[in-house]
PDB file of C-alpha atoms in Angstrom:
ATOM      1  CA  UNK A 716     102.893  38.156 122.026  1.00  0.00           C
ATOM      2  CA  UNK A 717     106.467  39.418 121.324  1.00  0.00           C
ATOM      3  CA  UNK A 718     107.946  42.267 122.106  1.00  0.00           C
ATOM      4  CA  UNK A 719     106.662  44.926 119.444  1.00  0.00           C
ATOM      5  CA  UNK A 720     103.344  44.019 120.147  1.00  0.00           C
ATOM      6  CA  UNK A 721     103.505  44.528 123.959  1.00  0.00           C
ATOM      7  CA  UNK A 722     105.461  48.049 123.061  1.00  0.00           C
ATOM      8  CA  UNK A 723     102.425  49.013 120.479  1.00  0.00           C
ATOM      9  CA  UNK A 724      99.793  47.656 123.146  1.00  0.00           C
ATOM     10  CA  UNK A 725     101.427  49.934 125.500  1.00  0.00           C
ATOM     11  CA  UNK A 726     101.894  52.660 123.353  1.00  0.00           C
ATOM     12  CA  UNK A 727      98.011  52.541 122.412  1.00  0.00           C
ATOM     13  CA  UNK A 728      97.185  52.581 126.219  1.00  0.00           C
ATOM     14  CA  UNK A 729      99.603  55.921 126.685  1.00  0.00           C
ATOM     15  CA  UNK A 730      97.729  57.638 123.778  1.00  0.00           C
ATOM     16  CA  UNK A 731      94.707  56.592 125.448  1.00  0.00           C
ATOM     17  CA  UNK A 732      95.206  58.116 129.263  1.00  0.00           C
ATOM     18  CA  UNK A 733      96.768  61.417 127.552  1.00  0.00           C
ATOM     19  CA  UNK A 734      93.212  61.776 125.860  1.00  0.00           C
ATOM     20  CA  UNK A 735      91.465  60.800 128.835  1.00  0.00           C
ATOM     21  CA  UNK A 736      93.849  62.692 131.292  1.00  0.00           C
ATOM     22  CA  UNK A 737      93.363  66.071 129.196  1.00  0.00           C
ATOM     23  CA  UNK A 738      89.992  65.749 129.452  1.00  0.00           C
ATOM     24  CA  UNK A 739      89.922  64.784 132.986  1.00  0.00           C
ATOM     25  CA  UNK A 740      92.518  67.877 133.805  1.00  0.00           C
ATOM     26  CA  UNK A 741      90.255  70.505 132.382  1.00  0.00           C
ATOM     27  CA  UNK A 742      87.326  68.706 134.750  1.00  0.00           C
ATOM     28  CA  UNK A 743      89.387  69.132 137.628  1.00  0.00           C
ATOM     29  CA  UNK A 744      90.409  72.925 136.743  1.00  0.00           C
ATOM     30  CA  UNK A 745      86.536  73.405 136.552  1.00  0.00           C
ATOM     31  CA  UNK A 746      86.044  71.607 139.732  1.00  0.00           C
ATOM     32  CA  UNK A 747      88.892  73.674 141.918  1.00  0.00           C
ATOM     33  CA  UNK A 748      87.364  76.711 140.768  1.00  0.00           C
ATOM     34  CA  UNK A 749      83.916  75.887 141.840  1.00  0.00           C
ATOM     35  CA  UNK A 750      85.085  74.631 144.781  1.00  0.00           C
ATOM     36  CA  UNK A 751      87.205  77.549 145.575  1.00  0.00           C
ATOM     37  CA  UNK A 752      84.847  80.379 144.912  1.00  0.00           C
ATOM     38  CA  UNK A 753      81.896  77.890 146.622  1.00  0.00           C
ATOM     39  CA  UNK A 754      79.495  77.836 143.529  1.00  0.00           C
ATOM     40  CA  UNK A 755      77.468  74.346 142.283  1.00  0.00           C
ATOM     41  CA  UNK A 756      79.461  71.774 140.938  1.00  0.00           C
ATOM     42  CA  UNK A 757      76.575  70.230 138.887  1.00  0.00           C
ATOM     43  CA  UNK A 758      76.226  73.867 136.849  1.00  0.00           C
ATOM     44  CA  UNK A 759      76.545  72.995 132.881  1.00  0.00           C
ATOM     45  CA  UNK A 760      78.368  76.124 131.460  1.00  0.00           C
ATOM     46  CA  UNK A 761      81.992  77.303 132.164  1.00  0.00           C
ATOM     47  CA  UNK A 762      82.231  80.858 132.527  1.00  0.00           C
ATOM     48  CA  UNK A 763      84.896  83.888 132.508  1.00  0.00           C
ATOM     49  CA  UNK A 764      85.553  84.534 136.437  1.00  0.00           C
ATOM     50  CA  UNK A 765      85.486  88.292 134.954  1.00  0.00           C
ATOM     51  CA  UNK A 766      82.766  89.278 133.305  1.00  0.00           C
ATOM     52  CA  UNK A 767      80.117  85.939 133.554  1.00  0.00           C
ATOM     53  CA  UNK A 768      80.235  84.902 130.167  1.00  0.00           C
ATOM     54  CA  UNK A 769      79.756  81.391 129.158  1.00  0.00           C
ATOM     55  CA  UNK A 770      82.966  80.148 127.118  1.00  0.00           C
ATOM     56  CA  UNK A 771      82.478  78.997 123.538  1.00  0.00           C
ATOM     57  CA  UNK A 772      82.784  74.892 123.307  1.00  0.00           C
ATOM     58  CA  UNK A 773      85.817  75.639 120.862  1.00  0.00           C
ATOM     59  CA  UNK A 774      87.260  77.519 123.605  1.00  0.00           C
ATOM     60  CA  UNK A 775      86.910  74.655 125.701  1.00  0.00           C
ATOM     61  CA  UNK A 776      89.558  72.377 124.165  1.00  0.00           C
ATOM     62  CA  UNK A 777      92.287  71.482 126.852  1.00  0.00           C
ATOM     63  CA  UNK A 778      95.595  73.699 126.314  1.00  0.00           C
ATOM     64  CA  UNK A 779      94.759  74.469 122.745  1.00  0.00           C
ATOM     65  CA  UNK A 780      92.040  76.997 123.616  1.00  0.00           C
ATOM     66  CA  UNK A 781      94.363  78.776 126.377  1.00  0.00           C
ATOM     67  CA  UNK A 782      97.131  79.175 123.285  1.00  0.00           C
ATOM     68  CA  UNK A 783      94.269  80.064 120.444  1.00  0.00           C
ATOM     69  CA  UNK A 784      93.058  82.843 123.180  1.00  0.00           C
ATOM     70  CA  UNK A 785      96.906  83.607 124.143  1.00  0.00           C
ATOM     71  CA  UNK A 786      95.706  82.928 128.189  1.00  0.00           C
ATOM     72  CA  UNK A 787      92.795  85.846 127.627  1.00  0.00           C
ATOM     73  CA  UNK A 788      89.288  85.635 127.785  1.00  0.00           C
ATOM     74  CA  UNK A 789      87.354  86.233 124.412  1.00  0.00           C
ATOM     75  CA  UNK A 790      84.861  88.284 125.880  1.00  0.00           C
ATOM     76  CA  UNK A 791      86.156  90.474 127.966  1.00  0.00           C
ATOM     77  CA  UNK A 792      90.361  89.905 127.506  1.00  0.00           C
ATOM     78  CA  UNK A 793      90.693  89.325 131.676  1.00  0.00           C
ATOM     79  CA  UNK A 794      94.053  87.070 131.575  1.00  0.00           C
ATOM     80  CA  UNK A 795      93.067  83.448 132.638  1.00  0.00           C
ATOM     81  CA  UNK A 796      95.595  81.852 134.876  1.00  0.00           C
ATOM     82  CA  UNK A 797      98.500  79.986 133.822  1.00  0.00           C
ATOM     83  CA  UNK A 798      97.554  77.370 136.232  1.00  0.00           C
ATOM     84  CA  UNK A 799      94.665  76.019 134.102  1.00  0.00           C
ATOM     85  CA  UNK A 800      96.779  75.385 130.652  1.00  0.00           C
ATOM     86  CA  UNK A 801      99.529  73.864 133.422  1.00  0.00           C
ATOM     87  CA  UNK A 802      97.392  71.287 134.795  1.00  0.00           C
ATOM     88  CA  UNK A 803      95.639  70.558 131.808  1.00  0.00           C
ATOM     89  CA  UNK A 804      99.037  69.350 130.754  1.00  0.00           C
ATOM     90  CA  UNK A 805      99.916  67.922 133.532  1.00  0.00           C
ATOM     91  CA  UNK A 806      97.260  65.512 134.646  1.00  0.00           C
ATOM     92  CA  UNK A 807      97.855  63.497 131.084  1.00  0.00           C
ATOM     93  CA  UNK A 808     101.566  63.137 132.015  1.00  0.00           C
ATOM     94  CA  UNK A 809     100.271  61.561 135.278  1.00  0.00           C
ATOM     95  CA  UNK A 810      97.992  59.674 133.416  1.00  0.00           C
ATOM     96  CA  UNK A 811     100.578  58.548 131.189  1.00  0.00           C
ATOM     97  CA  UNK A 812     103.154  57.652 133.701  1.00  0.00           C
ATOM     98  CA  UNK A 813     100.727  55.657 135.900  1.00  0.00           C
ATOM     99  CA  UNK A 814      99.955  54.060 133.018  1.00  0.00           C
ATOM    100  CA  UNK A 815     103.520  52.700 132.840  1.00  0.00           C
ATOM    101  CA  UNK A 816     104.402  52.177 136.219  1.00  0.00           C
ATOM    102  CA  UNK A 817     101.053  50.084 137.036  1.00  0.00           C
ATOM    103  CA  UNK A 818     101.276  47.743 134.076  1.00  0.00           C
ATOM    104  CA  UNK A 819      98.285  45.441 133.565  1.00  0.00           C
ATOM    105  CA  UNK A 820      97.477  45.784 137.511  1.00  0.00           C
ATOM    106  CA  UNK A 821      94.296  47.925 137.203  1.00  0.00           C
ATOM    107  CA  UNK A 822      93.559  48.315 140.692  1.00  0.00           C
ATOM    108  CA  UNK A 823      97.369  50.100 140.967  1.00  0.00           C
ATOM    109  CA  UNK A 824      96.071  52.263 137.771  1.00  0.00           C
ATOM    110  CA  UNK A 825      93.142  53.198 139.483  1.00  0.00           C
ATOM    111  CA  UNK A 826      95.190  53.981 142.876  1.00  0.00           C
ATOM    112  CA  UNK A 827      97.778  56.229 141.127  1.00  0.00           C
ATOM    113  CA  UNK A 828      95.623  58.226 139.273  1.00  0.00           C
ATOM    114  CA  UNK A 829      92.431  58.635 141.996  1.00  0.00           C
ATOM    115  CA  UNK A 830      95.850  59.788 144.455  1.00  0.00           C
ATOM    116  CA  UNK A 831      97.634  62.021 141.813  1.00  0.00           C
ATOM    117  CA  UNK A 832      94.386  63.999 141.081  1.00  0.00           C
ATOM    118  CA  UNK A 833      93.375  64.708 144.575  1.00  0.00           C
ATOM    119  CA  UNK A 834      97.210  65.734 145.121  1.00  0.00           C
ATOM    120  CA  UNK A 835      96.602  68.008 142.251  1.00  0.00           C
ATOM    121  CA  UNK A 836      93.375  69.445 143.339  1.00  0.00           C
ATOM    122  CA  UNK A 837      94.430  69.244 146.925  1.00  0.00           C
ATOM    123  CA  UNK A 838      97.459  71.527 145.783  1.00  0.00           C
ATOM    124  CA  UNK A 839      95.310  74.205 144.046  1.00  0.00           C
ATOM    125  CA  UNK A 840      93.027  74.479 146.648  1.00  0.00           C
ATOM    126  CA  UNK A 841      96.079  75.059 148.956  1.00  0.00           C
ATOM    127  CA  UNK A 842      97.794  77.230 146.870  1.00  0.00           C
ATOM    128  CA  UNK A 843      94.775  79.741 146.779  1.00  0.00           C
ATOM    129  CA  UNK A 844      94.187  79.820 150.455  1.00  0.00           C
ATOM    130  CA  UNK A 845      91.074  77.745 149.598  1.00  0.00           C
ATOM    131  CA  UNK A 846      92.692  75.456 152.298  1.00  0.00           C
ATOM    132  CA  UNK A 847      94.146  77.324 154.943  1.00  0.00           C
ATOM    133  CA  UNK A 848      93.284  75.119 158.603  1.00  0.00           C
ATOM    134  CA  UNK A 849      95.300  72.340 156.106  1.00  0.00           C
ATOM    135  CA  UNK A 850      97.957  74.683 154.913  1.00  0.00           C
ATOM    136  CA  UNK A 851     100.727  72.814 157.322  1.00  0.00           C
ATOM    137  CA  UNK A 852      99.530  69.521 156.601  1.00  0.00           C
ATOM    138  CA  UNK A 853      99.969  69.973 152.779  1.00  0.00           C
ATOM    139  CA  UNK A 854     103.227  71.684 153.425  1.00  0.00           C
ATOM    140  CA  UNK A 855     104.354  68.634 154.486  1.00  0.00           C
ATOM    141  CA  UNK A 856     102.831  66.132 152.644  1.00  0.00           C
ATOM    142  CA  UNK A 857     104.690  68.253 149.968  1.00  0.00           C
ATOM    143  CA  UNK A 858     108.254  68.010 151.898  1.00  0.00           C
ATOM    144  CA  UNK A 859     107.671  63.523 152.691  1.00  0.00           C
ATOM    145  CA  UNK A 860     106.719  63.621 148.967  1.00  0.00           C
ATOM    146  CA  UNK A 861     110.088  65.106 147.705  1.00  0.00           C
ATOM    147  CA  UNK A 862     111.684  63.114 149.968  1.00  0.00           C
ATOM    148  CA  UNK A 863     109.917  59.412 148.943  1.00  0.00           C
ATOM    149  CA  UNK A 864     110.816  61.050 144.904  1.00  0.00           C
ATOM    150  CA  UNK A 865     114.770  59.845 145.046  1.00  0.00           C
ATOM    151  CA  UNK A 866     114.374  56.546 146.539  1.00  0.00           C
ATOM    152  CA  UNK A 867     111.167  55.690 144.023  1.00  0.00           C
ATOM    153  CA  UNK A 868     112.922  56.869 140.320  1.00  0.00           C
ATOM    154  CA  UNK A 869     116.038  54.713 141.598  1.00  0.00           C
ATOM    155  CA  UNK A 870     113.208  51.697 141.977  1.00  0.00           C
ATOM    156  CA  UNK A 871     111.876  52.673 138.765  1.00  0.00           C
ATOM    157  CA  UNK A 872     115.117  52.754 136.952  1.00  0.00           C
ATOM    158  CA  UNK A 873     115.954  49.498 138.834  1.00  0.00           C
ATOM    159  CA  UNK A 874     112.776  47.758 137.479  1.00  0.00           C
ATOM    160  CA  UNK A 875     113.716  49.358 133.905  1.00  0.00           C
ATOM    161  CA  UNK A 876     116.794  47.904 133.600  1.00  0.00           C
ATOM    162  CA  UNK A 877     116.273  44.294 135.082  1.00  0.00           C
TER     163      UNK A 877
END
């Protein structure tokens, strides 16, 4: 294969984990929620916190349906949190760049997304006091994180340009 055709492979396989990550982020802003306000997982609807109503499927659609609803609920207009729309988008650009960073190595793939998603829904949990005996361990996980972040782009960058 030349070139082009690994870019377009590769290309194909970003396009992929972005529709698979969006889908995956709105899971996981289901799943914080339940786990937050300690209600089943397994339930089948998704629901205003507000007023109990079940959201319309067209609602549903990752980011799209936040904008379309302009962050309200249709029901009842409660705001919904920008937190949902934010990790909706952000779980496809982890998706994306672990998708580029692990290469053909699926068992990296697997790794970096599995780790990214519980940092994510370790985060929220945190973040709404879901978590407080782990409050200082997450703090600083969060601190050796931003501290591992320089010396892994300049890797990146390194492996990029060699």
């Amino acid at each position: 294969m030349n070139v082009g055709e690994i870019n377009m492979l590769l290309g194909i396989q970003c396009v992929f984990a972005a529709m698979f990550g969006l889908v995956t982020g709105c899971y996981l802003n289901t799943l914080e929620y339940r786990i937050r306000s300690k209600k089943k997982i397994n339930t089948k609807d998704c629901f205003c916190p507000n007023c109990q109503n079940s959201i319309l499927l067209r609602d549903q659609i990752p980011v799209v349906g936040y904008v379309w609803l302009k962050g309200r609920c249709r029901s009842c207009g409660a705001p919904i949190g920008f937190h949902y729309p934010l990790i909706e988008a952000g779980v496809p650009l982890l998706y994306i760049a672990s998708t580029l960073l692990a290469g053909s190595d699926m068992r990296k793939l697997f790794c970096f997304q599995w780790f990214g998603l519980a940092l994510i829904l370790l985060f929220r949990l945190w973040w709404e006091k879901a978590l407080r005996p782990l409050r200082r361990l997450f703090g600083g996980l969060i601190i050796l994180a931003v501290l591992q972040l320089p010396p892994v782009v300049g890797m990146w960058i390194i492996h990029l340009a060699g």
